Coordinates of C-alpha atoms in Angstrom, one line a residue:
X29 CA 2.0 73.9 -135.1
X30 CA 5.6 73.5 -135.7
X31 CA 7.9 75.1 -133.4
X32 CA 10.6 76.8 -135.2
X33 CA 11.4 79.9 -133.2
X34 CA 11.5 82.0 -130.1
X35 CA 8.6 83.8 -131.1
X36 CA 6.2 80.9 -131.7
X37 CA 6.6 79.9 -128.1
X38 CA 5.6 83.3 -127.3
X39 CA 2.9 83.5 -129.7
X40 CA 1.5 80.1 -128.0
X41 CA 2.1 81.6 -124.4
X42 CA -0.2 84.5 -125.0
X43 CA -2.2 82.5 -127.0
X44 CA -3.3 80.1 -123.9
X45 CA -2.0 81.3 -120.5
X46 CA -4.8 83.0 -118.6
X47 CA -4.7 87.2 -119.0
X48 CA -3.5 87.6 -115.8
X49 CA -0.1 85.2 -116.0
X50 CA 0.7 86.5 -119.6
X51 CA -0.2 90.3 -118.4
X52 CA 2.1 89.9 -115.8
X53 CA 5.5 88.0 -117.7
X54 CA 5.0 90.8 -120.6
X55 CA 4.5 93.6 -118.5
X56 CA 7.2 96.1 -119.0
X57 CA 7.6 99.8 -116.5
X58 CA 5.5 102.8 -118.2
X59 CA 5.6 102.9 -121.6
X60 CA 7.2 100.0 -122.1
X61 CA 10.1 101.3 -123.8
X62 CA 13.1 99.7 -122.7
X63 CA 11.4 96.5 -122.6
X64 CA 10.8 96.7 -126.7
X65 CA 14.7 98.9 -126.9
X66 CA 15.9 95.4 -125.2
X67 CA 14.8 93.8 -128.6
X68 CA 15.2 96.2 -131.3
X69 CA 18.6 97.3 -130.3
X70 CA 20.3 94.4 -131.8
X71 CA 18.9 94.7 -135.0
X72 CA 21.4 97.9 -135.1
X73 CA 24.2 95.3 -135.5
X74 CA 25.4 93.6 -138.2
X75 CA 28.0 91.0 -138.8
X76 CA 31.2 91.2 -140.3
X77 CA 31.7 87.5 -141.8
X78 CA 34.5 85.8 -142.5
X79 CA 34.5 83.7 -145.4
X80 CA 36.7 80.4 -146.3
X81 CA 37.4 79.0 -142.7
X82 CA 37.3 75.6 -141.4
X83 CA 33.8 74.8 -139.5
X84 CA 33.3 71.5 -140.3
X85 CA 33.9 71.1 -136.1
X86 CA 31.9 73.3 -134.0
X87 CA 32.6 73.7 -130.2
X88 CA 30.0 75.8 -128.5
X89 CA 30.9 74.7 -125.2
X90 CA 32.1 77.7 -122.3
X91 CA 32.8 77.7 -119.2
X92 CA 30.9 80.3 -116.5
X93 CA 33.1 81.1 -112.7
X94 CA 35.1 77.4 -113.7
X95 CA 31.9 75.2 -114.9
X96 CA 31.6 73.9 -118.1
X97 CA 28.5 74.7 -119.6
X98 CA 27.3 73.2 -122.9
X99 CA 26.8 76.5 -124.9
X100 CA 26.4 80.1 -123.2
X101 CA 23.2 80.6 -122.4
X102 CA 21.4 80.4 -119.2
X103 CA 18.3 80.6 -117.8
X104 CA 17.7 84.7 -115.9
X105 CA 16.1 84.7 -112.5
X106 CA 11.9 85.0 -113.0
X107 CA 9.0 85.0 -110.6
X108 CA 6.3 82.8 -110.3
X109 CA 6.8 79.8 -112.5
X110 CA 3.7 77.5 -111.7
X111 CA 1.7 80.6 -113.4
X112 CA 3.2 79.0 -116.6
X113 CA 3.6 75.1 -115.6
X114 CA 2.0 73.4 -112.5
X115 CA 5.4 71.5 -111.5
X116 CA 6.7 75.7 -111.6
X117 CA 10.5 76.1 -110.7
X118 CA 11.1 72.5 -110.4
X119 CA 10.6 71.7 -114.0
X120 CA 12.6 74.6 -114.9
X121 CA 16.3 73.2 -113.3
X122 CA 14.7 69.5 -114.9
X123 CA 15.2 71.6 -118.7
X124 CA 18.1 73.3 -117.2
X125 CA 20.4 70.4 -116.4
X126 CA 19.3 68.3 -119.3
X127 CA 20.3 70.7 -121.2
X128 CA 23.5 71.5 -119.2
X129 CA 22.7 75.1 -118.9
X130 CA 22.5 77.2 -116.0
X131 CA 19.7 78.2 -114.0
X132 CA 19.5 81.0 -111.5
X133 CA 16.5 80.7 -109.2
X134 CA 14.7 83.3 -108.2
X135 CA 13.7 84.4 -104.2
X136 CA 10.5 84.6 -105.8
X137 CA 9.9 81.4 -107.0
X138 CA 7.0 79.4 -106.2
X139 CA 8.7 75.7 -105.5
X140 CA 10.9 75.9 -102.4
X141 CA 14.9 75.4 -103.0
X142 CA 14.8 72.5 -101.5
X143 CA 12.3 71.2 -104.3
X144 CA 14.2 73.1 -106.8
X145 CA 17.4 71.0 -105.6
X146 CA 15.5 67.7 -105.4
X147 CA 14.1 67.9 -108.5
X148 CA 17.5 68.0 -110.5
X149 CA 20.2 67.2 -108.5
X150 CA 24.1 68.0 -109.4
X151 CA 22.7 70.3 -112.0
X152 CA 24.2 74.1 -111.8
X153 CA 22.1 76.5 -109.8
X154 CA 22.9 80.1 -108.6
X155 CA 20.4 81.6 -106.3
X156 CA 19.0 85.5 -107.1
X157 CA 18.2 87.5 -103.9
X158 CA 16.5 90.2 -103.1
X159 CA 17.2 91.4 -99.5
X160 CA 14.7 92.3 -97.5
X161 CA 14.5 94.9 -95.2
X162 CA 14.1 91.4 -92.1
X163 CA 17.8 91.1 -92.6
X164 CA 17.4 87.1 -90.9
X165 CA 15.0 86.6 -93.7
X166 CA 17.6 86.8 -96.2
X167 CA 20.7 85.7 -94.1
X168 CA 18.6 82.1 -94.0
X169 CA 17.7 82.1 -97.6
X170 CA 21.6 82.7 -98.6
X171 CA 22.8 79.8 -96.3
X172 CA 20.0 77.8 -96.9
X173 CA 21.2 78.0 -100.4
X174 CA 25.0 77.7 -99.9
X175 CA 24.5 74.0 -97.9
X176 CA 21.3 73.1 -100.8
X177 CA 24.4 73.4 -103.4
X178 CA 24.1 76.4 -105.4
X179 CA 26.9 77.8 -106.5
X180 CA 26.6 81.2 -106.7
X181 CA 24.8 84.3 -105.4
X182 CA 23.3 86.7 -107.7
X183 CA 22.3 90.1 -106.2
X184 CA 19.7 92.3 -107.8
X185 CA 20.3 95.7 -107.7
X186 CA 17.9 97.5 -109.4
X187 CA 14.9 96.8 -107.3
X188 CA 14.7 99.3 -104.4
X189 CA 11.1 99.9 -105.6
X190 CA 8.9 97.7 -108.0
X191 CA 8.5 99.8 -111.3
X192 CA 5.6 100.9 -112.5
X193 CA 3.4 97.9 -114.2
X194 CA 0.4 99.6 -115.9
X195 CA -1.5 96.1 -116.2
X196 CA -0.5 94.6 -113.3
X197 CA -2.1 97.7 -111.1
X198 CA -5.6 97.2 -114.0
X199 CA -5.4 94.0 -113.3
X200 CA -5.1 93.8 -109.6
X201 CA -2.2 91.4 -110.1
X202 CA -1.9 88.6 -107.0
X203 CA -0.8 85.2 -106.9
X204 CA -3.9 82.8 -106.9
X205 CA -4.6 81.4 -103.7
X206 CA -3.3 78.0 -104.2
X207 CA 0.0 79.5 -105.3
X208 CA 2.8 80.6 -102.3
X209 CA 6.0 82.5 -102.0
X210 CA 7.1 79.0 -101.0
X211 CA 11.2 80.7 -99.8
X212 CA 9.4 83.6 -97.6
X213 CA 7.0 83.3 -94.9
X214 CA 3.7 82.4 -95.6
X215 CA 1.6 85.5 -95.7
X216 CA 4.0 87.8 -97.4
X217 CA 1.9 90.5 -99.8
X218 CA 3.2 89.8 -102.7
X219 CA 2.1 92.5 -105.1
X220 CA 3.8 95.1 -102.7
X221 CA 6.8 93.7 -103.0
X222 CA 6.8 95.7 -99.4
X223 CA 10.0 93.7 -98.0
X224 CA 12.9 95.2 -100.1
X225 CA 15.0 96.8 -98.0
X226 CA 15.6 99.9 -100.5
X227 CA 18.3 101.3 -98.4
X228 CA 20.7 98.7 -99.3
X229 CA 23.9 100.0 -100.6
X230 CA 27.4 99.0 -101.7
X231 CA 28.4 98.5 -98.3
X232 CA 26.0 95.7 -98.3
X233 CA 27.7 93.4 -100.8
X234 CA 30.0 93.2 -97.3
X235 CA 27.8 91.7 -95.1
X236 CA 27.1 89.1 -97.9
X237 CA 30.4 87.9 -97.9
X238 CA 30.4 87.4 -94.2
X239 CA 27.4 85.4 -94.7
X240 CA 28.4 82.9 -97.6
X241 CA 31.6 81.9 -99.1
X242 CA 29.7 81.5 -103.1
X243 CA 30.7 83.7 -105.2
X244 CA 28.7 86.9 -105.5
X245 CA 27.4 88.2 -108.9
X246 CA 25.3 91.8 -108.9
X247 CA 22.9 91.8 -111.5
X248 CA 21.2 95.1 -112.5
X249 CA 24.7 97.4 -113.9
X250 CA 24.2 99.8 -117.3
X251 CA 27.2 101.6 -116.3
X252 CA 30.8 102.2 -116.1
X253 CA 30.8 103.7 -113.1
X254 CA 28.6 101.1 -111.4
X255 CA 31.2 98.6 -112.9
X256 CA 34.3 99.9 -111.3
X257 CA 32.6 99.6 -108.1
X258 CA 31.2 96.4 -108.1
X259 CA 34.6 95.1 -108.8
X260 CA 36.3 97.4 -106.1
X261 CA 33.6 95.8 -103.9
X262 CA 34.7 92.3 -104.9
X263 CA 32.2 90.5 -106.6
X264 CA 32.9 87.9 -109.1
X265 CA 30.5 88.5 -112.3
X266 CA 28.4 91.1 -113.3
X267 CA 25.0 90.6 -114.9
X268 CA 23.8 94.3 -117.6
X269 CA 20.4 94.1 -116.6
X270 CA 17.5 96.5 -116.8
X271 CA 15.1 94.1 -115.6
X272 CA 13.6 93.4 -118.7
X273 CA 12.5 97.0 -119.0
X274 CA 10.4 96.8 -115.7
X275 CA 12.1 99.0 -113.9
X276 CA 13.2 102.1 -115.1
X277 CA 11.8 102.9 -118.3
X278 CA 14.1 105.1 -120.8
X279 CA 16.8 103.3 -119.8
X280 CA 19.5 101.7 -122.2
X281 CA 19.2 98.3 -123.8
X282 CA 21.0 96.2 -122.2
X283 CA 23.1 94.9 -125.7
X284 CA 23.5 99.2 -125.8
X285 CA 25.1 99.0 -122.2
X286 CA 27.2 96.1 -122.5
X287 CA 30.4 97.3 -124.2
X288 CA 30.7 100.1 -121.4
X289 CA 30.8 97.4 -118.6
X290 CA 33.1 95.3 -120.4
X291 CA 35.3 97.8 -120.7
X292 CA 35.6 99.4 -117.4
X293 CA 35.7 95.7 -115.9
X294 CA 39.0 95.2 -118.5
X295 CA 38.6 91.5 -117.8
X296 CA 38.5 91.5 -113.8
X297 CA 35.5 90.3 -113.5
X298 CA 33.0 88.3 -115.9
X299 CA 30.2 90.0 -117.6
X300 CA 27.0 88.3 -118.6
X301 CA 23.8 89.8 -119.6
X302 CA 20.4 89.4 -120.2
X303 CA 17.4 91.3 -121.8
X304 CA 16.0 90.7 -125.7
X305 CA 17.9 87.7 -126.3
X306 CA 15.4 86.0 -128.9
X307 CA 17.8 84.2 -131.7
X308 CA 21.0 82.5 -131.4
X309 CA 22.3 85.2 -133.8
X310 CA 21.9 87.8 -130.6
X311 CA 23.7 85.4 -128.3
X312 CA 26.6 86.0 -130.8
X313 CA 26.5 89.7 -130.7
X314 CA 25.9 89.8 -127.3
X315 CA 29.4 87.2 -127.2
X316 CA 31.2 89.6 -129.5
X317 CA 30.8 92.4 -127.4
X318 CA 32.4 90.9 -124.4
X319 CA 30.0 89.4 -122.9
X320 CA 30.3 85.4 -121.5
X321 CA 27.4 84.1 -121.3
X322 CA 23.7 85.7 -121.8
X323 CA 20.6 84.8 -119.8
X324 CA 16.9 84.5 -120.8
X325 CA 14.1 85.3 -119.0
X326 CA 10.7 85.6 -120.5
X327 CA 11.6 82.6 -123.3
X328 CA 12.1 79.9 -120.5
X329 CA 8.7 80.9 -119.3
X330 CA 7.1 81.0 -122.9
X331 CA 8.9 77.6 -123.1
X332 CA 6.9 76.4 -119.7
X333 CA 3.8 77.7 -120.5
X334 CA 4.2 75.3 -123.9
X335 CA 5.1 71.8 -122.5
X336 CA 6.7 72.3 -119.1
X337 CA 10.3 71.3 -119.1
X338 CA 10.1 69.6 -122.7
X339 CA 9.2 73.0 -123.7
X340 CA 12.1 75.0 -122.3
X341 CA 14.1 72.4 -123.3
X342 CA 13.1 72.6 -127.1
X343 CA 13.4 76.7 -126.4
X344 CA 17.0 75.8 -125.3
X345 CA 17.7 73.6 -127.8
X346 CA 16.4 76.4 -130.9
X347 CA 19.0 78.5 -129.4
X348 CA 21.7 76.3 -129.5
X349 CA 21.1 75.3 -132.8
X350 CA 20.5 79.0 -133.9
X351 CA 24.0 79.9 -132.4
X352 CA 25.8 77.5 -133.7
X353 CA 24.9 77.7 -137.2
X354 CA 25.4 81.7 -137.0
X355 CA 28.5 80.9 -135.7
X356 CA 29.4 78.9 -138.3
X357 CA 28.4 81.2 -141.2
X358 CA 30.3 83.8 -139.1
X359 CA 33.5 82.0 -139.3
X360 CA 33.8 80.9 -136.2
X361 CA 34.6 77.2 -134.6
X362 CA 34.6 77.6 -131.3
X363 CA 33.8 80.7 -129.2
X364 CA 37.2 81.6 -128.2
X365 CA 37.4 83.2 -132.2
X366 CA 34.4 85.2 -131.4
X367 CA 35.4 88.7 -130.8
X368 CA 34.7 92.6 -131.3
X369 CA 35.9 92.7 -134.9
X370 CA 32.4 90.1 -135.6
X371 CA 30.7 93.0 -135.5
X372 CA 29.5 97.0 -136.7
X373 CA 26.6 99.3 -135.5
X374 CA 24.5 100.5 -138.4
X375 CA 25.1 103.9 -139.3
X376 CA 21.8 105.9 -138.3

């Protein structure tokens, strides 16, 4: 079958990966209603086109904290790769750097960073943490990443407690036994997610700066409020996150919060997001609403559980093509011309 789209990927993935895996990437918290908003909420904007300009040269190209990437998207910190692809997390920086996107590893990955690093070297890596309530634990993992070569540190906030997964608990959700938390000590429980701290607070992003001189990007913000103090806190990006709707269920769509954070940052900080990006046309809304660069999370693993890294490359690649050609029937050559005026919320 050809691949033309996003959703054929997906369509394959639940087609073929065991109940379990699939269960477990799909699940969103409770009814599942942010997840799905994370989707449907960009099909509330429409374009404003601009007819008659030159486009016969496209430049796609941005760059993300002073690195050049070859068109902005990235790849959002996920668990549990090898439940998609054997070679797991290291075939995902392969696709990354091939590609000349970023990829943000996750603590829960199931390839250690040092295979992660080994497997693509020189490509651009930022590390996600979670920290855990062992404070060591995550002191190690942040300067374990700082000397592997990442080059950033991306907090989640929005994790004091796993949300609710209704078929994760029916399905007793574990890692199989030949799969580890390869970062974390050996025998950690991994469906309890029992070793986030949840009594970390702003005060925290403090200690992580004594730790580490990366940059520090919080992922997790809806809110204005949460925005003005990320920056008085001094981090260096923000990533609008719900978590893919498996957190807090009847939250915003992330597309919905995006335009509040932008603004209350007024250009301090950079703003990326992730959450529903399936077409290269929402990469350009999500762009004309302020945001520089979007991340995607359950695509790249749609994308493994296809053909391993050829897969998430040809997922990448889709989405490249896809944003620059609705660039181009926007009117815009190079993503400096994108901008607020590209686009108007439907009336309801």
């Amino acid at each position: 079958m050809a691949m033309v789209c996003l959703s054929d990927f997906e369509a394959y993935a639940k087609k073929y990966l065991p109940k379990l895996a699939w269960d477990y990437f799909a699940a969103g918290a409770d009814d599942c209603k942010t997840r799905d908003e994370n989707i449907t909420a960009y099909k509330r904007i429409h374009f404003r086109p601009r007819m008659l300009r030159d486009v016969s040269v496209m430049d796609i190209r941005t760059k993300i904290l002073g690195t050049e990437i070859s068109f902005p998207v990235g790849i959002a910190p996920t668990g549990f790769h090898q439940l998609a692809w054997p070679d797991g997390e290291k075939s995902t920086a392969r696709a990354a750097k091939a590609m000349n996107a970023c990829y943000i590893a996750s603590t829960y990955s199931t390839c250690t960073l040092e295979e992660i690093s080994m497997a693509a070297p020189g490509g651009l890596r930022w590390f996600q943490l979670y920290i855990h309530r062992n404070r060591a634990v995550s002191q190690q993992l942040v300067q374990r990443a700082e000397a592997l070569g990442f080059q950033a540190l991306v907090l989640t906030a929005d994790l004091p407690y796993t949300g609710k997964r209704r078929n994760d608990i029916r399905n007793g959700f574990r890692l199989p036994p030949h799969m580890k938390l390869k970062n974390l000590e050996r025998d950690f429980e991994v469906c309890k997610m029992s070793l986030i701290d949840p009594s970390v607070t702003w005060n925290d992003i403090y200690w992580l700066q004594s730790l580490t001189h990366l940059p520090i990007i919080i992922k997790g913000i809806l809110t204005k409020e949460d925005a003005e103090l990320a920056v008085r806190h001094g981090v260096q990006g923000i990533i609008v996150s719900n978590h893919g709707g498996r957190q807090l269920d009847e939250g915003p769509a992330t597309i919905d919060a995006l335009a509040e954070v932008v603004e209350a940052v007024g250009g301090r900080v950079e703003v990326y997001l992730d959450g529903g990006i399936r077409k290269g046309s929402d990469v350009l809304k999500a762009l004309a609403l302020g945001a520089k660069c979007v991340f995607i999370g359950r695509p790249a693993l749609w994308g493994l559980a296809y053909k391993g890294e050829e897969g998430l490359q040809d997922v990448l690649r889709i989405l490249q093509d896809e944003f620059r050609l609705s660039m181009a029937l926007a009117g815009c050559a190079s993503v400096s011309e994108i901008g607020r005026h590209l686009v108007q919320f439907s009336r309801l």
